[in-house]
mmCIF file of N, CA and C in Angstrom:
data_model
loop_
_atom_site.group_PDB
_atom_site.id
_atom_site.type_symbol
_atom_site.label_atom_id
_atom_site.label_comp_id
_atom_site.label_asym_id
_atom_site.label_seq_id
_atom_site.Cartn_x
_atom_site.Cartn_y
_atom_site.Cartn_z
ATOM 1 N N MET A 16 -32.310 -38.557 -21.465
ATOM 2 C CA MET A 16 -32.706 -39.609 -20.543
ATOM 3 C C MET A 16 -34.114 -39.315 -20.027
ATOM 4 N N THR A 17 -34.971 -40.297 -20.094
ATOM 5 C CA THR A 17 -36.351 -40.118 -19.664
ATOM 6 C C THR A 17 -36.469 -40.140 -18.143
ATOM 7 N N HIS A 18 -37.508 -39.518 -17.647
ATOM 8 C CA HIS A 18 -37.775 -39.496 -16.213
ATOM 9 C C HIS A 18 -38.747 -40.598 -15.821
ATOM 10 N N LEU A 19 -39.141 -41.437 -16.771
ATOM 11 C CA LEU A 19 -40.081 -42.527 -16.527
ATOM 12 C C LEU A 19 -39.369 -43.869 -16.614
ATOM 13 N N THR A 20 -39.853 -44.813 -15.821
ATOM 14 C CA THR A 20 -39.365 -46.185 -15.881
ATOM 15 C C THR A 20 -40.526 -47.078 -16.261
ATOM 16 N N ARG A 21 -40.348 -47.868 -17.313
ATOM 17 C CA ARG A 21 -41.381 -48.788 -17.775
ATOM 18 C C ARG A 21 -40.994 -50.206 -17.381
ATOM 19 N N ILE A 22 -41.952 -50.922 -16.807
ATOM 20 C CA ILE A 22 -41.736 -52.307 -16.406
ATOM 21 C C ILE A 22 -42.749 -53.154 -17.170
ATOM 22 N N PRO A 23 -42.335 -53.711 -18.320
ATOM 23 C CA PRO A 23 -43.297 -54.448 -19.137
ATOM 24 C C PRO A 23 -43.734 -55.773 -18.531
ATOM 25 N N ALA A 24 -42.882 -56.404 -17.722
ATOM 26 C CA ALA A 24 -43.228 -57.709 -17.149
ATOM 27 C C ALA A 24 -42.647 -57.849 -15.748
ATOM 28 N N PRO A 25 -43.365 -57.395 -14.714
ATOM 29 C CA PRO A 25 -42.893 -57.602 -13.349
ATOM 30 C C PRO A 25 -42.767 -59.102 -13.051
ATOM 31 N N ASP A 26 -41.916 -59.460 -12.116
ATOM 32 C CA ASP A 26 -41.754 -60.866 -11.739
ATOM 33 C C ASP A 26 -43.108 -61.495 -11.429
ATOM 34 N N GLY A 27 -43.357 -62.650 -12.031
ATOM 35 C CA GLY A 27 -44.584 -63.392 -11.768
ATOM 36 C C GLY A 27 -45.793 -62.933 -12.552
ATOM 37 N N VAL A 28 -45.622 -61.956 -13.459
ATOM 38 C CA VAL A 28 -46.734 -61.453 -14.272
ATOM 39 C C VAL A 28 -46.401 -61.739 -15.735
ATOM 40 N N ALA A 29 -47.374 -62.259 -16.471
ATOM 41 C CA ALA A 29 -47.151 -62.566 -17.886
ATOM 42 C C ALA A 29 -46.769 -61.297 -18.639
ATOM 43 N N PRO A 30 -45.813 -61.394 -19.578
ATOM 44 C CA PRO A 30 -45.403 -60.216 -20.351
ATOM 45 C C PRO A 30 -46.575 -59.609 -21.126
ATOM 46 N N ALA A 31 -46.537 -58.295 -21.254
ATOM 47 C CA ALA A 31 -47.553 -57.570 -22.012
ATOM 48 C C ALA A 31 -47.042 -57.324 -23.424
ATOM 49 N N ALA A 32 -47.885 -57.539 -24.405
ATOM 50 C CA ALA A 32 -47.463 -57.356 -25.789
ATOM 51 C C ALA A 32 -47.677 -55.929 -26.292
ATOM 52 N N GLN A 33 -48.711 -55.253 -25.834
ATOM 53 C CA GLN A 33 -49.075 -53.953 -26.395
ATOM 54 C C GLN A 33 -49.079 -52.821 -25.371
ATOM 55 N N TYR A 34 -48.480 -53.055 -24.199
ATOM 56 C CA TYR A 34 -48.447 -52.033 -23.160
ATOM 57 C C TYR A 34 -47.420 -52.431 -22.116
ATOM 58 N N ALA A 35 -47.107 -51.531 -21.205
ATOM 59 C CA ALA A 35 -46.261 -51.838 -20.050
ATOM 60 C C ALA A 35 -47.187 -52.078 -18.860
ATOM 61 N N HIS A 36 -46.877 -53.076 -18.038
ATOM 62 C CA HIS A 36 -47.701 -53.325 -16.854
ATOM 63 C C HIS A 36 -47.577 -52.184 -15.849
ATOM 64 N N VAL A 37 -46.375 -51.621 -15.730
ATOM 65 C CA VAL A 37 -46.121 -50.589 -14.732
ATOM 66 C C VAL A 37 -45.274 -49.486 -15.356
ATOM 67 N N VAL A 38 -45.643 -48.236 -15.078
ATOM 68 C CA VAL A 38 -44.821 -47.092 -15.461
ATOM 69 C C VAL A 38 -44.735 -46.190 -14.241
ATOM 70 N N THR A 39 -43.510 -45.841 -13.847
ATOM 71 C CA THR A 39 -43.326 -44.961 -12.698
ATOM 72 C C THR A 39 -42.575 -43.708 -13.140
ATOM 73 N N GLY A 40 -42.757 -42.649 -12.386
ATOM 74 C CA GLY A 40 -42.052 -41.413 -12.698
ATOM 75 C C GLY A 40 -42.242 -40.406 -11.585
ATOM 76 N N ALA A 41 -41.402 -39.401 -11.582
ATOM 77 C CA ALA A 41 -41.508 -38.327 -10.606
ATOM 78 C C ALA A 41 -41.695 -37.017 -11.360
ATOM 79 N N GLY A 42 -42.564 -36.169 -10.847
ATOM 80 C CA GLY A 42 -42.785 -34.883 -11.499
ATOM 81 C C GLY A 42 -44.205 -34.394 -11.322
ATOM 82 N N ARG A 43 -44.658 -33.619 -12.300
ATOM 83 C CA ARG A 43 -45.992 -33.002 -12.279
ATOM 84 C C ARG A 43 -46.965 -33.880 -13.053
ATOM 85 N N LEU A 44 -48.109 -34.207 -12.449
ATOM 86 C CA LEU A 44 -49.131 -35.038 -13.082
ATOM 87 C C LEU A 44 -49.949 -34.215 -14.077
ATOM 88 N N VAL A 45 -50.180 -34.786 -15.253
ATOM 89 C CA VAL A 45 -51.039 -34.181 -16.269
ATOM 90 C C VAL A 45 -52.138 -35.182 -16.583
ATOM 91 N N ALA A 46 -53.395 -34.803 -16.374
ATOM 92 C CA ALA A 46 -54.539 -35.651 -16.694
ATOM 93 C C ALA A 46 -55.256 -35.058 -17.897
ATOM 94 N N VAL A 47 -55.413 -35.867 -18.945
ATOM 95 C CA VAL A 47 -56.101 -35.422 -20.162
ATOM 96 C C VAL A 47 -57.423 -36.167 -20.249
ATOM 97 N N SER A 48 -58.502 -35.424 -20.292
ATOM 98 C CA SER A 48 -59.835 -36.011 -20.415
ATOM 99 C C SER A 48 -59.944 -36.840 -21.678
ATOM 100 N N GLY A 49 -60.905 -37.740 -21.676
ATOM 101 C CA GLY A 49 -61.158 -38.564 -22.850
ATOM 102 C C GLY A 49 -61.358 -37.700 -24.083
ATOM 103 N N GLN A 50 -60.607 -38.018 -25.131
ATOM 104 C CA GLN A 50 -60.684 -37.260 -26.371
ATOM 105 C C GLN A 50 -61.485 -38.041 -27.401
ATOM 106 N N LEU A 51 -62.279 -37.305 -28.151
ATOM 107 C CA LEU A 51 -63.124 -37.865 -29.201
ATOM 108 C C LEU A 51 -62.617 -37.403 -30.554
ATOM 109 N N ALA A 52 -63.176 -37.943 -31.606
ATOM 110 C CA ALA A 52 -62.743 -37.630 -32.972
ATOM 111 C C ALA A 52 -63.407 -36.353 -33.482
ATOM 112 N N LEU A 53 -63.133 -35.254 -32.812
ATOM 113 C CA LEU A 53 -63.638 -33.948 -33.224
ATOM 114 C C LEU A 53 -62.473 -33.076 -33.650
ATOM 115 N N ASP A 54 -62.652 -32.347 -34.763
ATOM 116 C CA ASP A 54 -61.609 -31.409 -35.174
ATOM 117 C C ASP A 54 -61.743 -30.126 -34.374
ATOM 118 N N GLU A 55 -60.890 -29.146 -34.678
ATOM 119 C CA GLU A 55 -60.870 -27.902 -33.899
ATOM 120 C C GLU A 55 -62.169 -27.112 -33.982
ATOM 121 N N ASP A 56 -63.024 -27.417 -34.967
ATOM 122 C CA ASP A 56 -64.324 -26.752 -35.101
ATOM 123 C C ASP A 56 -65.449 -27.543 -34.451
ATOM 124 N N GLY A 57 -65.119 -28.706 -33.864
ATOM 125 C CA GLY A 57 -66.140 -29.540 -33.246
ATOM 126 C C GLY A 57 -66.854 -30.451 -34.216
ATOM 127 N N THR A 58 -66.279 -30.628 -35.404
ATOM 128 C CA THR A 58 -66.872 -31.486 -36.429
ATOM 129 C C THR A 58 -66.298 -32.895 -36.311
ATOM 130 N N LEU A 59 -67.170 -33.895 -36.389
ATOM 131 C CA LEU A 59 -66.738 -35.281 -36.341
ATOM 132 C C LEU A 59 -65.815 -35.588 -37.508
ATOM 133 N N VAL A 60 -64.710 -36.270 -37.225
ATOM 134 C CA VAL A 60 -63.769 -36.726 -38.245
ATOM 135 C C VAL A 60 -63.924 -38.229 -38.362
ATOM 136 N N GLY A 61 -64.191 -38.744 -39.554
ATOM 137 C CA GLY A 61 -64.195 -40.176 -39.800
ATOM 138 C C GLY A 61 -65.445 -40.917 -39.382
ATOM 139 N N GLU A 62 -66.603 -40.406 -39.735
ATOM 140 C CA GLU A 62 -67.833 -41.116 -39.378
ATOM 141 C C GLU A 62 -67.786 -42.551 -39.901
ATOM 142 N N GLY A 63 -67.963 -43.509 -39.006
ATOM 143 C CA GLY A 63 -67.955 -44.916 -39.368
ATOM 144 C C GLY A 63 -66.579 -45.504 -39.633
ATOM 145 N N ASP A 64 -65.516 -44.728 -39.476
ATOM 146 C CA ASP A 64 -64.151 -45.157 -39.799
ATOM 147 C C ASP A 64 -63.293 -45.102 -38.528
ATOM 148 N N ALA A 65 -63.071 -46.263 -37.916
ATOM 149 C CA ALA A 65 -62.315 -46.306 -36.652
ATOM 150 C C ALA A 65 -60.891 -45.785 -36.830
ATOM 151 N N GLY A 66 -60.254 -46.054 -37.966
ATOM 152 C CA GLY A 66 -58.891 -45.577 -38.193
ATOM 153 C C GLY A 66 -58.818 -44.064 -38.232
ATOM 154 N N ALA A 67 -59.714 -43.437 -38.977
ATOM 155 C CA ALA A 67 -59.734 -41.972 -39.065
ATOM 156 C C ALA A 67 -60.058 -41.363 -37.707
ATOM 157 N N GLN A 68 -60.994 -41.958 -36.987
ATOM 158 C CA GLN A 68 -61.333 -41.441 -35.666
ATOM 159 C C GLN A 68 -60.144 -41.576 -34.720
ATOM 160 N N ALA A 69 -59.476 -42.715 -34.758
ATOM 161 C CA ALA A 69 -58.320 -42.921 -33.872
ATOM 162 C C ALA A 69 -57.214 -41.919 -34.171
ATOM 163 N N ARG A 70 -56.943 -41.659 -35.441
ATOM 164 C CA ARG A 70 -55.908 -40.679 -35.780
ATOM 165 C C ARG A 70 -56.268 -39.300 -35.244
ATOM 166 N N GLN A 71 -57.537 -38.905 -35.354
ATOM 167 C CA GLN A 71 -57.957 -37.598 -34.830
ATOM 168 C C GLN A 71 -57.863 -37.569 -33.308
ATOM 169 N N VAL A 72 -58.263 -38.642 -32.661
ATOM 170 C CA VAL A 72 -58.189 -38.711 -31.205
ATOM 171 C C VAL A 72 -56.740 -38.544 -30.741
ATOM 172 N N PHE A 73 -55.798 -39.237 -31.396
ATOM 173 C CA PHE A 73 -54.398 -39.107 -30.973
ATOM 174 C C PHE A 73 -53.837 -37.729 -31.296
ATOM 175 N N GLU A 74 -54.306 -37.106 -32.353
ATOM 176 C CA GLU A 74 -53.889 -35.726 -32.620
ATOM 177 C C GLU A 74 -54.427 -34.801 -31.530
ATOM 178 N N ASN A 75 -55.667 -35.016 -31.103
ATOM 179 C CA ASN A 75 -56.230 -34.207 -30.018
ATOM 180 C C ASN A 75 -55.462 -34.438 -28.720
ATOM 181 N N LEU A 76 -55.113 -35.696 -28.435
ATOM 182 C CA LEU A 76 -54.304 -35.983 -27.251
ATOM 183 C C LEU A 76 -52.966 -35.246 -27.326
ATOM 184 N N ARG A 77 -52.326 -35.285 -28.493
ATOM 185 C CA ARG A 77 -51.041 -34.599 -28.671
ATOM 186 C C ARG A 77 -51.173 -33.117 -28.358
ATOM 187 N N ARG A 78 -52.230 -32.498 -28.873
ATOM 188 C CA ARG A 78 -52.451 -31.066 -28.640
ATOM 189 C C ARG A 78 -52.730 -30.765 -27.169
ATOM 190 N N CYS A 79 -53.506 -31.618 -26.522
ATOM 191 C CA CYS A 79 -53.792 -31.420 -25.098
ATOM 192 C C CYS A 79 -52.532 -31.579 -24.257
ATOM 193 N N LEU A 80 -51.743 -32.605 -24.555
ATOM 194 C CA LEU A 80 -50.489 -32.789 -23.839
ATOM 195 C C LEU A 80 -49.575 -31.579 -24.026
ATOM 196 N N ALA A 81 -49.468 -31.091 -25.253
ATOM 197 C CA ALA A 81 -48.613 -29.938 -25.533
ATOM 198 C C ALA A 81 -49.063 -28.712 -24.741
ATOM 199 N N ALA A 82 -50.371 -28.541 -24.605
ATOM 200 C CA ALA A 82 -50.890 -27.394 -23.849
ATOM 201 C C ALA A 82 -50.443 -27.435 -22.391
ATOM 202 N N ALA A 83 -50.154 -28.639 -21.892
ATOM 203 C CA ALA A 83 -49.693 -28.805 -20.514
ATOM 204 C C ALA A 83 -48.177 -28.932 -20.421
ATOM 205 N N GLY A 84 -47.483 -28.723 -21.540
ATOM 206 C CA GLY A 84 -46.033 -28.842 -21.541
ATOM 207 C C GLY A 84 -45.550 -30.276 -21.560
ATOM 208 N N ALA A 85 -46.378 -31.190 -22.068
ATOM 209 C CA ALA A 85 -46.043 -32.612 -22.101
ATOM 210 C C ALA A 85 -46.034 -33.124 -23.535
ATOM 211 N N THR A 86 -45.488 -34.314 -23.706
ATOM 212 C CA THR A 86 -45.518 -35.019 -24.987
ATOM 213 C C THR A 86 -45.931 -36.466 -24.721
ATOM 214 N N PHE A 87 -46.053 -37.232 -25.786
ATOM 215 C CA PHE A 87 -46.368 -38.652 -25.606
ATOM 216 C C PHE A 87 -45.265 -39.380 -24.850
ATOM 217 N N ASP A 88 -44.038 -38.869 -24.869
ATOM 218 C CA ASP A 88 -42.958 -39.481 -24.096
ATOM 219 C C ASP A 88 -43.239 -39.432 -22.596
ATOM 220 N N ASP A 89 -44.093 -38.517 -22.166
ATOM 221 C CA ASP A 89 -44.420 -38.348 -20.755
ATOM 222 C C ASP A 89 -45.632 -39.170 -20.307
ATOM 223 N N VAL A 90 -46.313 -39.811 -21.235
ATOM 224 C CA VAL A 90 -47.548 -40.537 -20.920
ATOM 225 C C VAL A 90 -47.225 -41.811 -20.140
ATOM 226 N N VAL A 91 -47.905 -41.973 -19.014
ATOM 227 C CA VAL A 91 -47.736 -43.173 -18.193
ATOM 228 C C VAL A 91 -48.921 -44.125 -18.312
ATOM 229 N N LYS A 92 -50.092 -43.618 -18.741
ATOM 230 C CA LYS A 92 -51.285 -44.460 -18.810
ATOM 231 C C LYS A 92 -52.229 -43.949 -19.877
ATOM 232 N N LEU A 93 -52.719 -44.867 -20.704
ATOM 233 C CA LEU A 93 -53.781 -44.578 -21.666
ATOM 234 C C LEU A 93 -54.953 -45.491 -21.345
ATOM 235 N N THR A 94 -56.152 -44.934 -21.388
ATOM 236 C CA THR A 94 -57.362 -45.735 -21.230
ATOM 237 C C THR A 94 -58.186 -45.574 -22.493
ATOM 238 N N TYR A 95 -58.521 -46.720 -23.083
ATOM 239 C CA TYR A 95 -59.275 -46.754 -24.332
ATOM 240 C C TYR A 95 -60.701 -47.196 -24.045
ATOM 241 N N PHE A 96 -61.643 -46.460 -24.576
ATOM 242 C CA PHE A 96 -63.045 -46.840 -24.532
ATOM 243 C C PHE A 96 -63.481 -47.030 -25.982
ATOM 244 N N VAL A 97 -63.886 -48.237 -26.341
ATOM 245 C CA VAL A 97 -64.279 -48.532 -27.714
ATOM 246 C C VAL A 97 -65.662 -49.163 -27.719
ATOM 247 N N THR A 98 -66.418 -48.876 -28.760
ATOM 248 C CA THR A 98 -67.744 -49.479 -28.877
ATOM 249 C C THR A 98 -67.677 -50.895 -29.427
ATOM 250 N N ASP A 99 -66.507 -51.283 -29.947
ATOM 251 C CA ASP A 99 -66.301 -52.630 -30.468
ATOM 252 C C ASP A 99 -64.812 -52.928 -30.383
ATOM 253 N N MET A 100 -64.444 -54.042 -29.772
ATOM 254 C CA MET A 100 -63.024 -54.398 -29.645
ATOM 255 C C MET A 100 -62.362 -54.567 -31.005
ATOM 256 N N ALA A 101 -63.139 -54.753 -32.045
ATOM 257 C CA ALA A 101 -62.587 -54.847 -33.400
ATOM 258 C C ALA A 101 -61.915 -53.549 -33.828
ATOM 259 N N HIS A 102 -62.171 -52.445 -33.114
ATOM 260 C CA HIS A 102 -61.533 -51.160 -33.428
ATOM 261 C C HIS A 102 -60.107 -51.063 -32.881
ATOM 262 N N MET A 103 -59.711 -51.973 -31.999
ATOM 263 C CA MET A 103 -58.402 -51.862 -31.344
ATOM 264 C C MET A 103 -57.213 -51.895 -32.300
ATOM 265 N N PRO A 104 -57.203 -52.683 -33.374
ATOM 266 C CA PRO A 104 -56.065 -52.589 -34.299
ATOM 267 C C PRO A 104 -55.892 -51.176 -34.875
ATOM 268 N N ALA A 105 -56.988 -50.504 -35.186
ATOM 269 C CA ALA A 105 -56.911 -49.127 -35.694
ATOM 270 C C ALA A 105 -56.394 -48.191 -34.611
ATOM 271 N N VAL A 106 -56.810 -48.408 -33.376
ATOM 272 C CA VAL A 106 -56.337 -47.590 -32.255
ATOM 273 C C VAL A 106 -54.836 -47.803 -32.057
ATOM 274 N N ARG A 107 -54.393 -49.063 -32.088
ATOM 275 C CA ARG A 107 -52.968 -49.349 -31.911
ATOM 276 C C ARG A 107 -52.136 -48.745 -33.049
ATOM 277 N N ALA A 108 -52.663 -48.767 -34.261
ATOM 278 C CA ALA A 108 -51.944 -48.165 -35.394
ATOM 279 C C ALA A 108 -51.800 -46.653 -35.194
ATOM 280 N N ALA A 109 -52.851 -45.995 -34.737
ATOM 281 C CA ALA A 109 -52.771 -44.553 -34.480
ATOM 282 C C ALA A 109 -51.805 -44.268 -33.335
ATOM 283 N N ARG A 110 -51.838 -45.097 -32.305
ATOM 284 C CA ARG A 110 -50.911 -44.936 -31.182
ATOM 285 C C ARG A 110 -49.466 -45.089 -31.652
ATOM 286 N N ALA A 111 -49.220 -46.066 -32.539
ATOM 287 C CA ALA A 111 -47.860 -46.343 -33.020
ATOM 288 C C ALA A 111 -47.253 -45.138 -33.738
ATOM 289 N N ALA A 112 -48.080 -44.282 -34.303
ATOM 290 C CA ALA A 112 -47.575 -43.077 -34.968
ATOM 291 C C ALA A 112 -47.020 -42.075 -33.957
ATOM 292 N N HIS A 113 -47.369 -42.242 -32.684
ATOM 293 C CA HIS A 113 -46.943 -41.298 -31.638
ATOM 294 C C HIS A 113 -46.063 -41.926 -30.564
ATOM 295 N N LEU A 114 -46.179 -43.229 -30.383
ATOM 296 C CA LEU A 114 -45.468 -43.918 -29.306
ATOM 297 C C LEU A 114 -44.773 -45.167 -29.841
ATOM 298 N N PRO A 115 -43.449 -45.190 -29.824
ATOM 299 C CA PRO A 115 -42.742 -46.399 -30.277
ATOM 300 C C PRO A 115 -42.913 -47.530 -29.258
ATOM 301 N N ASP A 116 -42.686 -48.747 -29.716
ATOM 302 C CA ASP A 116 -42.877 -49.930 -28.871
ATOM 303 C C ASP A 116 -42.031 -49.914 -27.603
ATOM 304 N N ASP A 117 -40.897 -49.229 -27.606
ATOM 305 C CA ASP A 117 -40.056 -49.215 -26.410
ATOM 306 C C ASP A 117 -40.483 -48.153 -25.391
ATOM 307 N N ARG A 118 -41.552 -47.400 -25.687
ATOM 308 C CA ARG A 118 -42.036 -46.380 -24.744
ATOM 309 C C ARG A 118 -43.543 -46.494 -24.524
ATOM 310 N N LEU A 119 -44.064 -47.731 -24.558
ATOM 311 C CA LEU A 119 -45.500 -47.912 -24.370
ATOM 312 C C LEU A 119 -45.893 -47.667 -22.916
ATOM 313 N N PRO A 120 -47.014 -46.983 -22.704
ATOM 314 C CA PRO A 120 -47.484 -46.730 -21.342
ATOM 315 C C PRO A 120 -48.282 -47.921 -20.809
ATOM 316 N N ALA A 121 -48.639 -47.850 -19.540
ATOM 317 C CA ALA A 121 -49.635 -48.762 -18.997
ATOM 318 C C ALA A 121 -50.945 -48.442 -19.716
ATOM 319 N N SER A 122 -51.802 -49.443 -19.882
ATOM 320 C CA SER A 122 -53.018 -49.228 -20.657
ATOM 321 C C SER A 122 -54.163 -50.100 -20.174
ATOM 322 N N SER A 123 -55.365 -49.636 -20.413
ATOM 323 C CA SER A 123 -56.582 -50.419 -20.215
ATOM 324 C C SER A 123 -57.475 -50.168 -21.420
ATOM 325 N N ALA A 124 -58.131 -51.228 -21.885
ATOM 326 C CA ALA A 124 -59.088 -51.113 -22.986
ATOM 327 C C ALA A 124 -60.426 -51.661 -22.504
ATOM 328 N N VAL A 125 -61.469 -50.869 -22.697
ATOM 329 C CA VAL A 125 -62.793 -51.232 -22.224
ATOM 330 C C VAL A 125 -63.782 -51.097 -23.369
ATOM 331 N N GLN A 126 -64.540 -52.164 -23.616
ATOM 332 C CA GLN A 126 -65.632 -52.055 -24.595
ATOM 333 C C GLN A 126 -66.849 -51.505 -23.871
ATOM 334 N N VAL A 127 -67.448 -50.473 -24.447
ATOM 335 C CA VAL A 127 -68.609 -49.822 -23.846
ATOM 336 C C VAL A 127 -69.808 -49.955 -24.778
ATOM 337 N N ALA A 128 -71.000 -49.883 -24.203
ATOM 338 C CA ALA A 128 -72.219 -49.989 -25.000
ATOM 339 C C ALA A 128 -72.388 -48.775 -25.903
ATOM 340 N N ALA A 129 -71.956 -47.616 -25.420
ATOM 341 C CA ALA A 129 -72.111 -46.381 -26.196
ATOM 342 C C ALA A 129 -71.218 -45.307 -25.608
ATOM 343 N N LEU A 130 -70.923 -44.318 -26.433
ATOM 344 C CA LEU A 130 -70.226 -43.115 -25.990
ATOM 345 C C LEU A 130 -71.234 -41.971 -25.990
ATOM 346 N N VAL A 131 -70.774 -40.759 -25.792
ATOM 347 C CA VAL A 131 -71.669 -39.620 -25.608
ATOM 348 C C VAL A 131 -72.600 -39.382 -26.812
ATOM 349 N N ARG A 132 -72.143 -39.726 -28.008
ATOM 350 C CA ARG A 132 -72.985 -39.658 -29.216
ATOM 351 C C ARG A 132 -72.768 -40.943 -30.007
ATOM 352 N N PRO A 133 -73.797 -41.434 -30.682
ATOM 353 C CA PRO A 133 -73.697 -42.740 -31.347
ATOM 354 C C PRO A 133 -72.670 -42.804 -32.474
ATOM 355 N N GLU A 134 -72.290 -41.688 -33.058
ATOM 356 C CA GLU A 134 -71.330 -41.710 -34.162
ATOM 357 C C GLU A 134 -69.883 -41.878 -33.694
ATOM 358 N N PHE A 135 -69.631 -41.707 -32.392
ATOM 359 C CA PHE A 135 -68.276 -41.895 -31.870
ATOM 360 C C PHE A 135 -68.004 -43.372 -31.663
ATOM 361 N N LEU A 136 -66.873 -43.840 -32.188
ATOM 362 C CA LEU A 136 -66.501 -45.247 -32.080
ATOM 363 C C LEU A 136 -65.507 -45.487 -30.946
ATOM 364 N N LEU A 137 -64.793 -44.430 -30.525
ATOM 365 C CA LEU A 137 -63.776 -44.599 -29.490
ATOM 366 C C LEU A 137 -63.494 -43.285 -28.789
ATOM 367 N N GLU A 138 -62.934 -43.420 -27.604
ATOM 368 C CA GLU A 138 -62.503 -42.284 -26.795
ATOM 369 C C GLU A 138 -61.240 -42.738 -26.062
ATOM 370 N N VAL A 139 -60.278 -41.843 -25.916
ATOM 371 C CA VAL A 139 -59.026 -42.189 -25.243
ATOM 372 C C VAL A 139 -58.664 -41.071 -24.270
ATOM 373 N N GLU A 140 -58.326 -41.478 -23.020
ATOM 374 C CA GLU A 140 -57.835 -40.518 -22.036
ATOM 375 C C GLU A 140 -56.409 -40.856 -21.670
ATOM 376 N N ALA A 141 -55.683 -39.874 -21.143
ATOM 377 C CA ALA A 141 -54.264 -40.076 -20.863
ATOM 378 C C ALA A 141 -53.888 -39.490 -19.506
ATOM 379 N N LEU A 142 -52.901 -40.128 -18.892
ATOM 380 C CA LEU A 142 -52.213 -39.583 -17.722
ATOM 381 C C LEU A 142 -50.742 -39.479 -18.094
ATOM 382 N N ALA A 143 -50.145 -38.360 -17.752
ATOM 383 C CA ALA A 143 -48.726 -38.146 -18.046
ATOM 384 C C ALA A 143 -48.048 -37.595 -16.797
ATOM 385 N N VAL A 144 -46.753 -37.786 -16.724
ATOM 386 C CA VAL A 144 -45.935 -37.204 -15.666
ATOM 387 C C VAL A 144 -44.835 -36.419 -16.350
ATOM 388 N N VAL A 145 -44.807 -35.118 -16.087
ATOM 389 C CA VAL A 145 -43.805 -34.232 -16.680
ATOM 390 C C VAL A 145 -42.702 -34.036 -15.653
ATOM 391 N N ALA A 146 -41.469 -34.153 -16.100
ATOM 392 C CA ALA A 146 -40.332 -33.992 -15.200
ATOM 393 C C ALA A 146 -40.406 -32.654 -14.487
ATOM 394 N N ALA A 147 -40.093 -32.681 -13.209
ATOM 395 C CA ALA A 147 -40.156 -31.458 -12.397
ATOM 396 C C ALA A 147 -39.002 -30.539 -12.717
#
């Protein structure tokens, strides 16, 4: 049994298709900084390829969550920063490999003019709540 409650459509709010409007939980907060498409050696993965970058970003998120004793099941919020909204299908596909539709977190997606280096197409940060 999960320690999180997902509310995909609160009364009076249009249903969300790709996220939950509200996720609540009790426990220890885990904040994961925005992750980029860098492998363990700091080398860019997937130059020019949003799908490859998204897969690496979610693998980095998985590793960061694990370091804090968390998993994607504990994630309450994901924030996506993309240089082009056209990258979102690739981001959602990478997310789907880690999070089933019945456990989607609250989410925000923001198109930005640039990330820290021009070769990065996306960055994703996470908030999780680990059961106490």
